Amino acid sequence: MQFTEHLFISDVHIGAFSKEKESETEANLIALIDYAIERNAALYVLGDFFDYWMEYPSGKYIPDIGKKILDKFEEYNSKVYPAIYVTGNHDNWTFGHFEQKGFDVEMESRVLTLGGKNVLIMHGDGKFGPRGDFLRPAFHRLLRSPSFIKVFQAIFPPKFGIWMMKKFSDLTRNRNHQNPKPLNEHAKRILKSNDIDLVLCGHDHLPRTETFNDGLYINLGTCFYHKSMVRYANNKFSLVKWHVESKEFVPYSGNI
């Protein structure tokens, strides 16, 4: 499939904010997806698109957040190509709804080849490589465990279970994200020990570009605050900001 450009977004955290903020974010994202449909651009979601996504199996419960955006993604997935959705630590309890919407779902990480470069995409808390390089805290590994999920959902009904997930999400999202070192070192290790040229991820909410001896690392930052993302066009990867009014991308300067 030939695309005009590739757009990577992360850390939208739909469901976390006021109605006004949610409406603004929704409008910006729908405009971005419309842009991708019109331009035949590839779309990638690198985790934490939702703030507390938790399905119950067999369609017993589907969260009622972000429906308009998921419907717009479904339109994109049918008209253009299935967007790749790499789940994050806030939205990994999915049991088929994203696939029903047409997404190509990845639970850990994936390697793409773009412009002759091997590009690793992940949320930032996953594992990769023959050694299973981990950055994920033990508690998050527990939360992703099929056995834990099965027991949790057997004990707690959807209404109470989603309330608990929302409280936990508030705690982890509001934790101080001011230390880029763990992810920088994680990316550096991956680049050194694997056939990878570029690492793309989000997770720590700090948009930046880091150049190491063995390759490049770009953190996407947050859609909800920085409005930043990564764009691949004209054989170049760039950290950019989406201007919804002009339908243009400008280099991310660190300004909100």
PDB file of C-alpha atoms in Angstrom:
ATOM      1  CA  MET A   1       0.000   0.000   0.000  1.00  0.00           C
ATOM      2  CA  GLN A   2       1.406   3.381  -1.026  1.00  0.00           C
ATOM      3  CA  PHE A   3       0.836   6.290   1.386  1.00  0.00           C
ATOM      4  CA  THR A   4       1.509   9.984   0.924  1.00  0.00           C
ATOM      5  CA  GLU A   5       2.728  10.267   4.528  1.00  0.00           C
ATOM      6  CA  HIS A   6       2.694   8.451   7.876  1.00  0.00           C
ATOM      7  CA  LEU A   7       1.293  10.008  11.083  1.00  0.00           C
ATOM      8  CA  PHE A   8       2.016   8.674  14.573  1.00  0.00           C
ATOM      9  CA  ILE A   9       0.062   9.828  17.647  1.00  0.00           C
ATOM     10  CA  SER A  10       0.157   8.833  21.308  1.00  0.00           C
ATOM     11  CA  ASP A  11      -1.235   9.666  24.744  1.00  0.00           C
ATOM     12  CA  VAL A  12      -4.566  11.261  23.927  1.00  0.00           C
ATOM     13  CA  HIS A  13      -6.139  10.009  27.198  1.00  0.00           C
ATOM     14  CA  ILE A  14      -9.730  10.359  26.047  1.00  0.00           C
ATOM     15  CA  GLY A  15     -12.058  10.238  29.028  1.00  0.00           C
ATOM     16  CA  ALA A  16      -9.741  12.063  31.416  1.00  0.00           C
ATOM     17  CA  PHE A  17     -10.808  15.672  31.068  1.00  0.00           C
ATOM     18  CA  SER A  18     -13.677  18.149  31.193  1.00  0.00           C
ATOM     19  CA  LYS A  19     -16.424  18.116  28.566  1.00  0.00           C
ATOM     20  CA  GLU A  20     -14.947  21.235  26.977  1.00  0.00           C
ATOM     21  CA  LYS A  21     -11.451  19.723  26.744  1.00  0.00           C
ATOM     22  CA  GLU A  22     -12.844  16.426  25.458  1.00  0.00           C
ATOM     23  CA  SER A  23     -14.832  18.258  22.748  1.00  0.00           C
ATOM     24  CA  GLU A  24     -11.751  20.200  21.655  1.00  0.00           C
ATOM     25  CA  THR A  25      -9.615  17.064  21.511  1.00  0.00           C
ATOM     26  CA  GLU A  26     -12.345  15.183  19.657  1.00  0.00           C
ATOM     27  CA  ALA A  27     -12.668  17.924  17.022  1.00  0.00           C
ATOM     28  CA  ASN A  28      -8.890  18.083  16.513  1.00  0.00           C
ATOM     29  CA  LEU A  29      -8.608  14.324  16.072  1.00  0.00           C
ATOM     30  CA  ILE A  30     -11.579  14.027  13.738  1.00  0.00           C
ATOM     31  CA  ALA A  31     -10.047  16.768  11.586  1.00  0.00           C
ATOM     32  CA  LEU A  32      -6.737  14.876  11.594  1.00  0.00           C
ATOM     33  CA  ILE A  33      -8.414  11.613  10.562  1.00  0.00           C
ATOM     34  CA  ASP A  34     -10.326  13.441   7.799  1.00  0.00           C
ATOM     35  CA  TYR A  35      -6.986  14.831   6.632  1.00  0.00           C
ATOM     36  CA  ALA A  36      -5.567  11.282   6.553  1.00  0.00           C
ATOM     37  CA  ILE A  37      -8.563  10.040   4.545  1.00  0.00           C
ATOM     38  CA  GLU A  38      -8.280  12.889   2.031  1.00  0.00           C
ATOM     39  CA  ARG A  39      -4.489  12.541   1.661  1.00  0.00           C
ATOM     40  CA  ASN A  40      -4.304   8.731   1.851  1.00  0.00           C
ATOM     41  CA  ALA A  41      -1.995   8.960   4.863  1.00  0.00           C
ATOM     42  CA  ALA A  42      -1.137   6.049   7.168  1.00  0.00           C
ATOM     43  CA  LEU A  43      -2.209   6.359  10.817  1.00  0.00           C
ATOM     44  CA  TYR A  44      -0.634   4.797  13.911  1.00  0.00           C
ATOM     45  CA  VAL A  45      -1.821   5.004  17.524  1.00  0.00           C
ATOM     46  CA  LEU A  46       0.994   4.296  20.001  1.00  0.00           C
ATOM     47  CA  GLY A  47      -0.973   3.687  23.168  1.00  0.00           C
ATOM     48  CA  ASP A  48      -3.006   5.459  25.839  1.00  0.00           C
ATOM     49  CA  PHE A  49      -5.460   6.752  23.279  1.00  0.00           C
ATOM     50  CA  PHE A  50      -8.024   6.208  26.032  1.00  0.00           C
ATOM     51  CA  ASP A  51      -7.515   6.969  29.690  1.00  0.00           C
ATOM     52  CA  TYR A  52      -9.294   3.949  31.148  1.00  0.00           C
ATOM     53  CA  TRP A  53     -10.363   1.550  28.409  1.00  0.00           C
ATOM     54  CA  MET A  54     -11.639  -1.712  29.887  1.00  0.00           C
ATOM     55  CA  GLU A  55     -13.851  -4.090  27.952  1.00  0.00           C
ATOM     56  CA  TYR A  56     -15.562  -7.093  29.451  1.00  0.00           C
ATOM     57  CA  PRO A  57     -15.407 -10.229  27.238  1.00  0.00           C
ATOM     58  CA  SER A  58     -18.143 -11.356  24.837  1.00  0.00           C
ATOM     59  CA  GLY A  59     -19.482  -7.833  24.486  1.00  0.00           C
ATOM     60  CA  LYS A  60     -20.725  -7.713  28.090  1.00  0.00           C
ATOM     61  CA  TYR A  61     -19.367  -4.183  28.474  1.00  0.00           C
ATOM     62  CA  ILE A  62     -17.841  -1.655  26.061  1.00  0.00           C
ATOM     63  CA  PRO A  63     -16.715   1.724  27.493  1.00  0.00           C
ATOM     64  CA  ASP A  64     -18.940   4.580  26.332  1.00  0.00           C
ATOM     65  CA  ILE A  65     -16.120   7.078  25.741  1.00  0.00           C
ATOM     66  CA  GLY A  66     -14.713   8.281  22.425  1.00  0.00           C
ATOM     67  CA  LYS A  67     -17.500   6.810  20.278  1.00  0.00           C
ATOM     68  CA  LYS A  68     -17.400   9.581  17.643  1.00  0.00           C
ATOM     69  CA  ILE A  69     -13.644   9.232  17.244  1.00  0.00           C
ATOM     70  CA  LEU A  70     -13.827   5.434  17.039  1.00  0.00           C
ATOM     71  CA  ASP A  71     -16.545   5.759  14.398  1.00  0.00           C
ATOM     72  CA  LYS A  72     -14.326   8.152  12.429  1.00  0.00           C
ATOM     73  CA  PHE A  73     -11.421   5.720  12.726  1.00  0.00           C
ATOM     74  CA  GLU A  74     -13.725   2.963  11.468  1.00  0.00           C
ATOM     75  CA  GLU A  75     -14.414   5.107   8.397  1.00  0.00           C
ATOM     76  CA  TYR A  76     -10.678   5.593   7.892  1.00  0.00           C
ATOM     77  CA  ASN A  77      -9.941   1.890   8.395  1.00  0.00           C
ATOM     78  CA  SER A  78     -12.479   0.905   5.732  1.00  0.00           C
ATOM     79  CA  LYS A  79     -11.643   3.647   3.222  1.00  0.00           C
ATOM     80  CA  VAL A  80      -7.852   3.801   3.492  1.00  0.00           C
ATOM     81  CA  TYR A  81      -6.129   1.029   5.471  1.00  0.00           C
ATOM     82  CA  PRO A  82      -6.343  -0.444   8.981  1.00  0.00           C
ATOM     83  CA  ALA A  83      -4.610   1.905  11.410  1.00  0.00           C
ATOM     84  CA  ILE A  84      -2.112   0.163  13.678  1.00  0.00           C
ATOM     85  CA  TYR A  85      -3.099   0.475  17.344  1.00  0.00           C
ATOM     86  CA  VAL A  86      -0.353  -0.402  19.834  1.00  0.00           C
ATOM     87  CA  THR A  87      -1.998  -0.603  23.244  1.00  0.00           C
ATOM     88  CA  GLY A  88      -0.569   1.268  26.228  1.00  0.00           C
ATOM     89  CA  ASN A  89      -0.783   0.867  29.976  1.00  0.00           C
ATOM     90  CA  HIS A  90      -4.145   2.700  30.070  1.00  0.00           C
ATOM     91  CA  ASP A  91      -5.912   0.900  27.225  1.00  0.00           C
ATOM     92  CA  ASN A  92      -4.758  -2.699  27.036  1.00  0.00           C
ATOM     93  CA  TRP A  93      -7.906  -4.379  28.384  1.00  0.00           C
ATOM     94  CA  THR A  94      -9.429  -4.899  24.978  1.00  0.00           C
ATOM     95  CA  PHE A  95     -11.244  -8.038  23.846  1.00  0.00           C
ATOM     96  CA  GLY A  96     -12.041  -7.418  20.193  1.00  0.00           C
ATOM     97  CA  HIS A  97     -13.820  -4.055  19.980  1.00  0.00           C
ATOM     98  CA  PHE A  98     -10.849  -2.284  18.388  1.00  0.00           C
ATOM     99  CA  GLU A  99     -10.592  -5.077  15.804  1.00  0.00           C
ATOM    100  CA  GLN A 100     -14.320  -4.710  15.130  1.00  0.00           C
ATOM    101  CA  LYS A 101     -13.654  -1.064  14.350  1.00  0.00           C
ATOM    102  CA  GLY A 102     -11.054  -2.168  11.810  1.00  0.00           C
ATOM    103  CA  PHE A 103      -7.830  -1.542  13.720  1.00  0.00           C
ATOM    104  CA  ASP A 104      -4.732  -3.697  13.374  1.00  0.00           C
ATOM    105  CA  VAL A 105      -4.110  -4.217  17.109  1.00  0.00           C
ATOM    106  CA  GLU A 106      -0.639  -4.823  18.561  1.00  0.00           C
ATOM    107  CA  MET A 107      -0.240  -5.492  22.296  1.00  0.00           C
ATOM    108  CA  GLU A 108       3.523  -4.933  22.612  1.00  0.00           C
ATOM    109  CA  SER A 109       5.594  -3.527  19.733  1.00  0.00           C
ATOM    110  CA  ARG A 110       6.083  -3.783  16.005  1.00  0.00           C
ATOM    111  CA  VAL A 111       8.881  -3.126  13.527  1.00  0.00           C
ATOM    112  CA  LEU A 112       8.108  -1.231  10.317  1.00  0.00           C
ATOM    113  CA  THR A 113      10.337  -0.527   7.335  1.00  0.00           C
ATOM    114  CA  LEU A 114      10.023   3.042   6.091  1.00  0.00           C
ATOM    115  CA  GLY A 115      12.466   4.742   3.783  1.00  0.00           C
ATOM    116  CA  GLY A 116      14.893   1.852   4.160  1.00  0.00           C
ATOM    117  CA  LYS A 117      14.931   2.233   7.957  1.00  0.00           C
ATOM    118  CA  ASN A 118      13.812  -0.307  10.545  1.00  0.00           C
ATOM    119  CA  VAL A 119      11.417   1.583  12.822  1.00  0.00           C
ATOM    120  CA  LEU A 120      10.296   0.199  16.183  1.00  0.00           C
ATOM    121  CA  ILE A 121       6.910   1.480  17.339  1.00  0.00           C
ATOM    122  CA  MET A 122       5.715   0.860  20.900  1.00  0.00           C
ATOM    123  CA  HIS A 123       3.909   2.693  23.666  1.00  0.00           C
ATOM    124  CA  GLY A 124       6.985   2.891  25.866  1.00  0.00           C
ATOM    125  CA  ASP A 125       6.295   0.406  28.635  1.00  0.00           C
ATOM    126  CA  GLY A 126       6.533  -2.772  26.583  1.00  0.00           C
ATOM    127  CA  LYS A 127       9.098  -5.412  25.749  1.00  0.00           C
ATOM    128  CA  PHE A 128      11.197  -5.876  22.662  1.00  0.00           C
ATOM    129  CA  GLY A 129      14.165  -7.874  21.451  1.00  0.00           C
ATOM    130  CA  PRO A 130      15.417 -11.418  21.977  1.00  0.00           C
ATOM    131  CA  ARG A 131      16.070 -10.686  25.653  1.00  0.00           C
ATOM    132  CA  GLY A 132      12.587  -9.265  26.137  1.00  0.00           C
ATOM    133  CA  ASP A 133      13.928  -5.849  27.206  1.00  0.00           C
ATOM    134  CA  PHE A 134      11.428  -4.558  29.767  1.00  0.00           C
ATOM    135  CA  LEU A 135      10.631  -1.134  31.078  1.00  0.00           C
ATOM    136  CA  ARG A 136       7.189  -2.086  32.369  1.00  0.00           C
ATOM    137  CA  PRO A 137       6.747  -1.939  36.165  1.00  0.00           C
ATOM    138  CA  ALA A 138       5.779  -5.211  37.819  1.00  0.00           C
ATOM    139  CA  PHE A 139       2.336  -3.838  38.745  1.00  0.00           C
ATOM    140  CA  HIS A 140       1.581  -2.998  35.115  1.00  0.00           C
ATOM    141  CA  ARG A 141       2.659  -6.491  34.120  1.00  0.00           C
ATOM    142  CA  LEU A 142       0.154  -7.817  36.657  1.00  0.00           C
ATOM    143  CA  LEU A 143      -2.602  -5.622  35.225  1.00  0.00           C
ATOM    144  CA  ARG A 144      -1.956  -7.066  31.751  1.00  0.00           C
ATOM    145  CA  SER A 145      -1.941 -10.661  32.980  1.00  0.00           C
ATOM    146  CA  PRO A 146      -4.859 -12.676  31.501  1.00  0.00           C
ATOM    147  CA  SER A 147      -5.240 -14.516  34.824  1.00  0.00           C
ATOM    148  CA  PHE A 148      -5.520 -11.263  36.800  1.00  0.00           C
ATOM    149  CA  ILE A 149      -8.009  -9.793  34.319  1.00  0.00           C
ATOM    150  CA  LYS A 150     -10.148 -12.923  34.451  1.00  0.00           C
ATOM    151  CA  VAL A 151     -10.293 -12.883  38.254  1.00  0.00           C
ATOM    152  CA  PHE A 152     -10.865  -9.097  38.429  1.00  0.00           C
ATOM    153  CA  GLN A 153     -13.762  -9.191  36.001  1.00  0.00           C
ATOM    154  CA  ALA A 154     -15.288 -12.222  37.682  1.00  0.00           C
ATOM    155  CA  ILE A 155     -15.333 -10.384  41.016  1.00  0.00           C
ATOM    156  CA  PHE A 156     -16.187  -6.819  39.959  1.00  0.00           C
ATOM    157  CA  PRO A 157     -19.120  -5.953  37.681  1.00  0.00           C
ATOM    158  CA  PRO A 158     -18.498  -3.463  34.844  1.00  0.00           C
ATOM    159  CA  LYS A 159     -19.824  -0.352  36.610  1.00  0.00           C
ATOM    160  CA  PHE A 160     -17.626  -0.817  39.682  1.00  0.00           C
ATOM    161  CA  GLY A 161     -14.696  -2.201  37.729  1.00  0.00           C
ATOM    162  CA  ILE A 162     -14.549   0.808  35.399  1.00  0.00           C
ATOM    163  CA  TRP A 163     -14.811   3.145  38.413  1.00  0.00           C
ATOM    164  CA  MET A 164     -11.753   1.471  39.935  1.00  0.00           C
ATOM    165  CA  MET A 165      -9.879   1.665  36.633  1.00  0.00           C
ATOM    166  CA  LYS A 166     -10.697   5.386  36.340  1.00  0.00           C
ATOM    167  CA  LYS A 167      -9.317   6.069  39.840  1.00  0.00           C
ATOM    168  CA  PHE A 168      -6.145   4.133  39.068  1.00  0.00           C
ATOM    169  CA  SER A 169      -5.759   5.954  35.737  1.00  0.00           C
ATOM    170  CA  ASP A 170      -6.068   9.331  37.464  1.00  0.00           C
ATOM    171  CA  LEU A 171      -3.255   8.397  39.837  1.00  0.00           C
ATOM    172  CA  THR A 172      -0.861   7.130  37.175  1.00  0.00           C
ATOM    173  CA  ARG A 173      -1.594   9.866  34.615  1.00  0.00           C
ATOM    174  CA  ASN A 174      -1.150  12.652  37.139  1.00  0.00           C
ATOM    175  CA  ARG A 175       2.169  11.281  38.344  1.00  0.00           C
ATOM    176  CA  ASN A 176       4.987  13.729  37.698  1.00  0.00           C
ATOM    177  CA  HIS A 177       6.349  13.071  34.171  1.00  0.00           C
ATOM    178  CA  GLN A 178       9.578  15.050  34.366  1.00  0.00           C
ATOM    179  CA  ASN A 179      12.272  12.407  33.933  1.00  0.00           C
ATOM    180  CA  PRO A 180      13.181  11.428  30.360  1.00  0.00           C
ATOM    181  CA  LYS A 181      16.130   9.265  31.430  1.00  0.00           C
ATOM    182  CA  PRO A 182      14.405   5.828  31.779  1.00  0.00           C
ATOM    183  CA  LEU A 183      12.946   5.865  28.271  1.00  0.00           C
ATOM    184  CA  ASN A 184      16.067   7.441  26.794  1.00  0.00           C
ATOM    185  CA  GLU A 185      18.179   4.621  28.226  1.00  0.00           C
ATOM    186  CA  HIS A 186      15.613   2.020  27.129  1.00  0.00           C
ATOM    187  CA  ALA A 187      15.687   3.314  23.544  1.00  0.00           C
ATOM    188  CA  LYS A 188      19.491   3.503  23.609  1.00  0.00           C
ATOM    189  CA  ARG A 189      19.740  -0.174  24.664  1.00  0.00           C
ATOM    190  CA  ILE A 190      17.305  -1.255  21.953  1.00  0.00           C
ATOM    191  CA  LEU A 191      19.177   0.643  19.246  1.00  0.00           C
ATOM    192  CA  LYS A 192      22.512  -0.791  20.347  1.00  0.00           C
ATOM    193  CA  SER A 193      21.491  -4.443  20.596  1.00  0.00           C
ATOM    194  CA  ASN A 194      19.010  -4.805  17.706  1.00  0.00           C
ATOM    195  CA  ASP A 195      18.758  -4.100  14.000  1.00  0.00           C
ATOM    196  CA  ILE A 196      16.713  -0.961  14.632  1.00  0.00           C
ATOM    197  CA  ASP A 197      17.405   2.516  13.212  1.00  0.00           C
ATOM    198  CA  LEU A 198      14.632   4.499  14.912  1.00  0.00           C
ATOM    199  CA  VAL A 199      12.526   4.083  18.044  1.00  0.00           C
ATOM    200  CA  LEU A 200       9.138   5.840  18.255  1.00  0.00           C
ATOM    201  CA  CYS A 201       7.047   5.864  21.428  1.00  0.00           C
ATOM    202  CA  GLY A 202       5.145   8.001  23.915  1.00  0.00           C
ATOM    203  CA  HIS A 203       4.307   7.108  27.527  1.00  0.00           C
ATOM    204  CA  ASP A 204       6.328   9.632  29.573  1.00  0.00           C
ATOM    205  CA  HIS A 205       4.565  12.722  28.109  1.00  0.00           C
ATOM    206  CA  LEU A 206       7.844  14.471  27.188  1.00  0.00           C
ATOM    207  CA  PRO A 207       8.136  15.214  23.445  1.00  0.00           C
ATOM    208  CA  ARG A 208      11.757  15.154  22.259  1.00  0.00           C
ATOM    209  CA  THR A 209      14.238  13.912  19.677  1.00  0.00           C
ATOM    210  CA  GLU A 210      17.393  12.131  20.859  1.00  0.00           C
ATOM    211  CA  THR A 211      20.295  11.115  18.634  1.00  0.00           C
ATOM    212  CA  PHE A 212      22.445   8.203  19.827  1.00  0.00           C
ATOM    213  CA  ASN A 213      25.465   6.478  18.274  1.00  0.00           C
ATOM    214  CA  ASP A 214      23.304   3.595  17.033  1.00  0.00           C
ATOM    215  CA  GLY A 215      20.207   5.450  15.892  1.00  0.00           C
ATOM    216  CA  LEU A 216      17.467   7.964  16.569  1.00  0.00           C
ATOM    217  CA  TYR A 217      14.760   8.091  19.235  1.00  0.00           C
ATOM    218  CA  ILE A 218      11.678  10.321  19.042  1.00  0.00           C
ATOM    219  CA  ASN A 219       9.103  10.612  21.798  1.00  0.00           C
ATOM    220  CA  LEU A 220       5.721  11.707  20.409  1.00  0.00           C
ATOM    221  CA  GLY A 221       4.627  13.672  23.463  1.00  0.00           C
ATOM    222  CA  THR A 222       0.902  14.090  24.160  1.00  0.00           C
ATOM    223  CA  CYS A 223      -2.009  14.870  21.882  1.00  0.00           C
ATOM    224  CA  PHE A 224      -4.063  16.155  24.803  1.00  0.00           C
ATOM    225  CA  TYR A 225      -1.538  18.796  25.915  1.00  0.00           C
ATOM    226  CA  HIS A 226       1.353  19.325  23.488  1.00  0.00           C
ATOM    227  CA  LYS A 227      -0.707  18.449  20.375  1.00  0.00           C
ATOM    228  CA  SER A 228       2.505  16.887  19.122  1.00  0.00           C
ATOM    229  CA  MET A 229       3.057  13.818  16.949  1.00  0.00           C
ATOM    230  CA  VAL A 230       5.572  12.317  14.530  1.00  0.00           C
ATOM    231  CA  ARG A 231       5.208  12.722  10.786  1.00  0.00           C
ATOM    232  CA  TYR A 232       7.067  10.778   8.115  1.00  0.00           C
ATOM    233  CA  ALA A 233       7.009  12.580   4.778  1.00  0.00           C
ATOM    234  CA  ASN A 234       9.515  13.236   2.010  1.00  0.00           C
ATOM    235  CA  ASN A 235      11.744  10.501   3.446  1.00  0.00           C
ATOM    236  CA  LYS A 236      12.081  12.329   6.784  1.00  0.00           C
ATOM    237  CA  PHE A 237      10.793  11.734  10.321  1.00  0.00           C
ATOM    238  CA  SER A 238       9.836  14.914  12.183  1.00  0.00           C
ATOM    239  CA  LEU A 239       8.364  15.817  15.556  1.00  0.00           C
ATOM    240  CA  VAL A 240       5.540  18.161  14.613  1.00  0.00           C
ATOM    241  CA  LYS A 241       2.477  19.968  15.897  1.00  0.00           C
ATOM    242  CA  TRP A 242      -0.891  19.715  14.155  1.00  0.00           C
ATOM    243  CA  HIS A 243      -2.620  23.015  13.399  1.00  0.00           C
ATOM    244  CA  VAL A 244      -6.255  22.097  12.956  1.00  0.00           C
ATOM    245  CA  GLU A 245      -7.308  25.518  11.601  1.00  0.00           C
ATOM    246  CA  SER A 246      -4.837  25.504   8.690  1.00  0.00           C
ATOM    247  CA  LYS A 247      -4.651  21.694   8.336  1.00  0.00           C
ATOM    248  CA  GLU A 248      -0.865  21.962   8.460  1.00  0.00           C
ATOM    249  CA  PHE A 249       2.026  20.514  10.417  1.00  0.00           C
ATOM    250  CA  VAL A 250       4.742  22.726  11.867  1.00  0.00           C
ATOM    251  CA  PRO A 251       7.964  21.698  13.629  1.00  0.00           C
ATOM    252  CA  TYR A 252       7.348  21.172  17.331  1.00  0.00           C
ATOM    253  CA  SER A 253       9.144  23.958  19.167  1.00  0.00           C
ATOM    254  CA  GLY A 254       8.267  23.159  22.759  1.00  0.00           C
ATOM    255  CA  ASN A 255       5.537  25.795  22.838  1.00  0.00           C
ATOM    256  CA  ILE A 256       1.964  24.773  23.673  1.00  0.00           C
TER     257      ILE A 256
END
